[in-house]
Amino acid sequence: MMGFSVSDELLGTVAPIVVYWLYSGIYVALSSLERYRLHTKAEEEEKNLVSKSTVVKGVLLQQLVQAAVAILLFTVTGSDAEADKAQQFSLLVLTRQFIIAMIVLDTWQYFMHRYMHHNKFLYKHIHSQHHRLIVPYAYGALYNHPVEGLLLDTVGGALSFLISGMSPRTSIFFFSFATIKTVDDHCGLCLPGNLFHMVFKNNSAYHDVHHQLYGSKYNFSQPFFSVWDRILGTYMPYSLEKREGGGFEARPTKEFKDD
């Protein structure tokens, strides 16, 4: 009886897409928990400037482009099936590749993201599409203009893949992890026991600040660390306060309120 197998290249292409919608679905199910929300459900409906059906279509378009680029990248670099067998992967190697990929992706996205805010043409015609979601939610994480999706996410992902030297098999885990982190940053919830909030300072509250008008020139870092914001003076400190009526609110510290 012949067994059915799926190549690492195919899994590396499809897995992040499947993970995106599955993980988003979990947060959609939890979004009714007002006591953990950063904004009320009413604010989400009133403040956002784009319909949810448009967001879904935009995300699917970006994922289609990413899948096409991933297939092209795997084709150009060649199949790593033989390389995977020959190379002795250890936990140390895997950790090193993950760290390098995280640093590369963070660096690329910080500077591209910041430039899109400071260049008026790019912000008006490209990046402002993402900021139509003033109240972020999970499956809107990848709602971007196609050009932004290509430059920030797709090119950034390709660079992290190539520079880290990871194989297609390793990329399955890295890009699935990066996808989960990105969705988590946009989920609009502060859930107790969330490991991402314990490990990373760059989390849903941190990114929510950036989506508000007062924070649009701050907190550019994504998706992992806040290092570049802190080094280059674009970090906006905030406190997470309980909101009257339930839920939380990320409030900038006094010195930023006074600016």
Short mmCIF file of N, CA, C and O in Angstrom, two decimals, residues 144-200:
data_model
loop_
_atom_site.label_atom_id
_atom_site.label_comp_id
_atom_site.label_asym_id
_atom_site.label_seq_id
_atom_site.Cartn_x
_atom_site.Cartn_y
_atom_site.Cartn_z
N ASN A 144 -3.36 44.43 4.71
CA ASN A 144 -2.44 45.45 4.22
C ASN A 144 -2.70 45.72 2.75
O ASN A 144 -3.34 44.92 2.05
N HIS A 145 -2.19 46.83 2.29
CA HIS A 145 -2.13 47.06 0.84
C HIS A 145 -1.22 45.98 0.24
O HIS A 145 -0.22 45.60 0.86
N PRO A 146 -1.55 45.45 -0.94
CA PRO A 146 -0.71 44.39 -1.53
C PRO A 146 0.77 44.75 -1.63
O PRO A 146 1.63 43.88 -1.43
N VAL A 147 1.07 46.02 -1.91
CA VAL A 147 2.47 46.44 -2.00
C VAL A 147 3.15 46.33 -0.64
O VAL A 147 4.29 45.86 -0.52
N GLU A 148 2.44 46.75 0.41
CA GLU A 148 3.00 46.64 1.76
C GLU A 148 3.19 45.18 2.16
O GLU A 148 4.21 44.80 2.74
N GLY A 149 2.19 44.35 1.85
CA GLY A 149 2.30 42.93 2.16
C GLY A 149 3.52 42.31 1.50
O GLY A 149 4.22 41.49 2.10
N LEU A 150 3.78 42.75 0.26
CA LEU A 150 4.94 42.23 -0.47
C LEU A 150 6.23 42.72 0.14
O LEU A 150 7.16 41.93 0.39
N LEU A 151 6.33 44.02 0.43
CA LEU A 151 7.57 44.61 0.93
C LEU A 151 7.88 44.22 2.37
O LEU A 151 9.00 43.80 2.68
N LEU A 152 6.91 44.35 3.25
CA LEU A 152 7.17 44.10 4.66
C LEU A 152 7.22 42.61 4.98
O LEU A 152 8.22 42.10 5.49
N ASP A 153 6.12 41.92 4.70
CA ASP A 153 5.99 40.53 5.14
C ASP A 153 6.68 39.54 4.22
O ASP A 153 7.45 38.68 4.68
N THR A 154 6.41 39.65 2.92
CA THR A 154 6.92 38.63 2.00
C THR A 154 8.43 38.76 1.80
O THR A 154 9.16 37.77 1.92
N VAL A 155 8.90 39.97 1.49
CA VAL A 155 10.34 40.17 1.32
C VAL A 155 11.07 39.95 2.64
O VAL A 155 12.12 39.31 2.69
N GLY A 156 10.50 40.46 3.74
CA GLY A 156 11.10 40.26 5.06
C GLY A 156 11.21 38.79 5.41
O GLY A 156 12.23 38.33 5.94
N GLY A 157 10.17 38.03 5.09
CA GLY A 157 10.20 36.59 5.34
C GLY A 157 11.24 35.89 4.50
O GLY A 157 11.95 34.99 4.98
N ALA A 158 11.33 36.29 3.23
CA ALA A 158 12.32 35.68 2.34
C ALA A 158 13.74 35.95 2.83
O ALA A 158 14.60 35.05 2.83
N LEU A 159 14.00 37.18 3.28
CA LEU A 159 15.33 37.52 3.79
C LEU A 159 15.68 36.73 5.05
O LEU A 159 16.80 36.24 5.20
N SER A 160 14.71 36.59 5.95
CA SER A 160 14.97 35.84 7.18
C SER A 160 15.22 34.37 6.88
O SER A 160 16.05 33.72 7.52
N PHE A 161 14.54 33.84 5.88
CA PHE A 161 14.73 32.45 5.45
C PHE A 161 16.13 32.25 4.88
O PHE A 161 16.86 31.32 5.25
N LEU A 162 16.54 33.15 3.98
CA LEU A 162 17.82 33.01 3.29
C LEU A 162 19.00 33.28 4.21
O LEU A 162 19.98 32.53 4.22
N ILE A 163 18.93 34.36 4.98
CA ILE A 163 20.06 34.75 5.82
C ILE A 163 20.27 33.77 6.98
O ILE A 163 21.40 33.47 7.36
N SER A 164 19.19 33.24 7.54
CA SER A 164 19.32 32.30 8.66
C SER A 164 19.81 30.94 8.20
O SER A 164 20.34 30.16 9.00
N GLY A 165 19.64 30.63 6.90
CA GLY A 165 20.07 29.33 6.38
C GLY A 165 19.15 28.19 6.74
O GLY A 165 19.53 27.02 6.64
N MET A 166 17.93 28.50 7.14
CA MET A 166 17.01 27.44 7.53
C MET A 166 16.52 26.65 6.31
O MET A 166 16.52 27.15 5.18
N SER A 167 16.13 25.43 6.56
CA SER A 167 15.60 24.57 5.51
C SER A 167 14.09 24.76 5.42
O SER A 167 13.47 25.35 6.32
N PRO A 168 13.46 24.27 4.34
CA PRO A 168 12.00 24.33 4.26
C PRO A 168 11.31 23.70 5.47
O PRO A 168 10.29 24.19 5.93
N ARG A 169 11.90 22.62 6.01
CA ARG A 169 11.28 21.97 7.17
C ARG A 169 11.32 22.89 8.39
O ARG A 169 10.33 23.02 9.11
N THR A 170 12.44 23.56 8.60
CA THR A 170 12.54 24.50 9.71
C THR A 170 11.61 25.69 9.50
O THR A 170 11.01 26.20 10.45
N SER A 171 11.47 26.11 8.25
CA SER A 171 10.62 27.26 7.95
C SER A 171 9.16 27.01 8.29
O SER A 171 8.42 27.95 8.59
N ILE A 172 8.73 25.76 8.24
CA ILE A 172 7.35 25.42 8.61
C ILE A 172 7.08 25.92 10.03
O ILE A 172 6.07 26.56 10.30
N PHE A 173 8.02 25.64 10.92
CA PHE A 173 7.84 25.98 12.33
C PHE A 173 8.08 27.47 12.58
O PHE A 173 7.33 28.09 13.34
N PHE A 174 9.10 28.03 11.92
CA PHE A 174 9.39 29.45 12.16
C PHE A 174 8.26 30.35 11.68
O PHE A 174 7.80 31.24 12.41
N PHE A 175 7.81 30.16 10.45
CA PHE A 175 6.78 31.05 9.91
C PHE A 175 5.41 30.79 10.52
O PHE A 175 4.58 31.71 10.60
N SER A 176 5.16 29.59 10.98
CA SER A 176 3.93 29.34 11.74
C SER A 176 3.98 30.08 13.07
O SER A 176 2.99 30.69 13.50
N PHE A 177 5.15 30.04 13.71
CA PHE A 177 5.34 30.76 14.96
C PHE A 177 5.20 32.27 14.76
O PHE A 177 4.52 32.96 15.53
N ALA A 178 5.84 32.80 13.71
CA ALA A 178 5.76 34.23 13.41
C ALA A 178 4.32 34.65 13.11
O ALA A 178 3.88 35.74 13.50
N THR A 179 3.58 33.77 12.43
CA THR A 179 2.19 34.05 12.12
C THR A 179 1.34 34.12 13.38
O THR A 179 0.53 35.04 13.57
N ILE A 180 1.53 33.16 14.26
CA ILE A 180 0.79 33.15 15.53
C ILE A 180 1.09 34.41 16.33
O ILE A 180 0.19 35.04 16.89
N LYS A 181 2.37 34.80 16.37
CA LYS A 181 2.76 36.01 17.11
C LYS A 181 2.11 37.25 16.52
O LYS A 181 1.63 38.14 17.25
N THR A 182 2.08 37.36 15.21
CA THR A 182 1.47 38.51 14.53
C THR A 182 -0.02 38.59 14.81
O THR A 182 -0.56 39.67 15.08
N VAL A 183 -0.70 37.45 14.73
CA VAL A 183 -2.13 37.41 15.05
C VAL A 183 -2.35 37.82 16.49
O VAL A 183 -3.26 38.61 16.80
N ASP A 184 -1.53 37.30 17.40
CA ASP A 184 -1.66 37.62 18.81
C ASP A 184 -1.49 39.12 19.07
O ASP A 184 -2.20 39.70 19.90
N ASP A 185 -0.56 39.75 18.36
CA ASP A 185 -0.32 41.18 18.54
C ASP A 185 -1.52 42.03 18.13
O ASP A 185 -1.65 43.18 18.56
N HIS A 186 -2.36 41.50 17.25
CA HIS A 186 -3.51 42.25 16.75
C HIS A 186 -4.84 41.78 17.34
O HIS A 186 -5.89 42.26 16.95
N CYS A 187 -4.79 40.86 18.29
CA CYS A 187 -6.03 40.22 18.76
C CYS A 187 -6.92 41.14 19.57
O CYS A 187 -8.12 40.90 19.71
N GLY A 188 -6.36 42.22 20.14
CA GLY A 188 -7.16 43.15 20.91
C GLY A 188 -7.58 42.66 22.27
O GLY A 188 -8.48 43.23 22.89
N LEU A 189 -6.93 41.60 22.74
CA LEU A 189 -7.27 41.02 24.04
C LEU A 189 -6.02 40.92 24.92
O LEU A 189 -4.92 40.72 24.42
N CYS A 190 -6.22 41.05 26.22
CA CYS A 190 -5.16 40.79 27.20
C CYS A 190 -5.64 39.66 28.09
O CYS A 190 -6.28 39.90 29.13
N LEU A 191 -5.34 38.45 27.68
CA LEU A 191 -5.82 37.27 28.40
C LEU A 191 -4.84 36.87 29.49
O LEU A 191 -3.62 36.90 29.28
N PRO A 192 -5.31 36.48 30.65
CA PRO A 192 -4.42 36.02 31.72
C PRO A 192 -3.71 34.74 31.29
O PRO A 192 -4.29 33.87 30.66
N GLY A 193 -2.42 34.67 31.62
CA GLY A 193 -1.66 33.48 31.29
C GLY A 193 -1.18 33.41 29.86
O GLY A 193 -0.62 32.38 29.45
N ASN A 194 -1.35 34.49 29.10
CA ASN A 194 -0.87 34.51 27.71
C ASN A 194 0.66 34.50 27.71
O ASN A 194 1.30 35.46 28.15
N LEU A 195 1.26 33.42 27.21
CA LEU A 195 2.72 33.27 27.23
C LEU A 195 3.42 34.34 26.42
O LEU A 195 4.52 34.78 26.77
N PHE A 196 2.80 34.78 25.33
CA PHE A 196 3.42 35.83 24.51
C PHE A 196 3.57 37.12 25.31
O PHE A 196 4.56 37.83 25.18
N HIS A 197 2.58 37.42 26.15
CA HIS A 197 2.65 38.64 26.95
C HIS A 197 3.68 38.52 28.06
O HIS A 197 4.24 39.52 28.51
N MET A 198 3.94 37.30 28.49
CA MET A 198 4.95 37.08 29.53
C MET A 198 6.37 37.16 28.98
O MET A 198 7.28 37.68 29.63
N VAL A 199 6.55 36.67 27.76
CA VAL A 199 7.89 36.58 27.18
C VAL A 199 8.25 37.83 26.39
O VAL A 199 9.38 38.31 26.45
N PHE A 200 7.29 38.40 25.66
CA PHE A 200 7.57 39.53 24.77
C PHE A 200 6.91 40.81 25.29
O PHE A 200 5.72 40.82 25.59
#
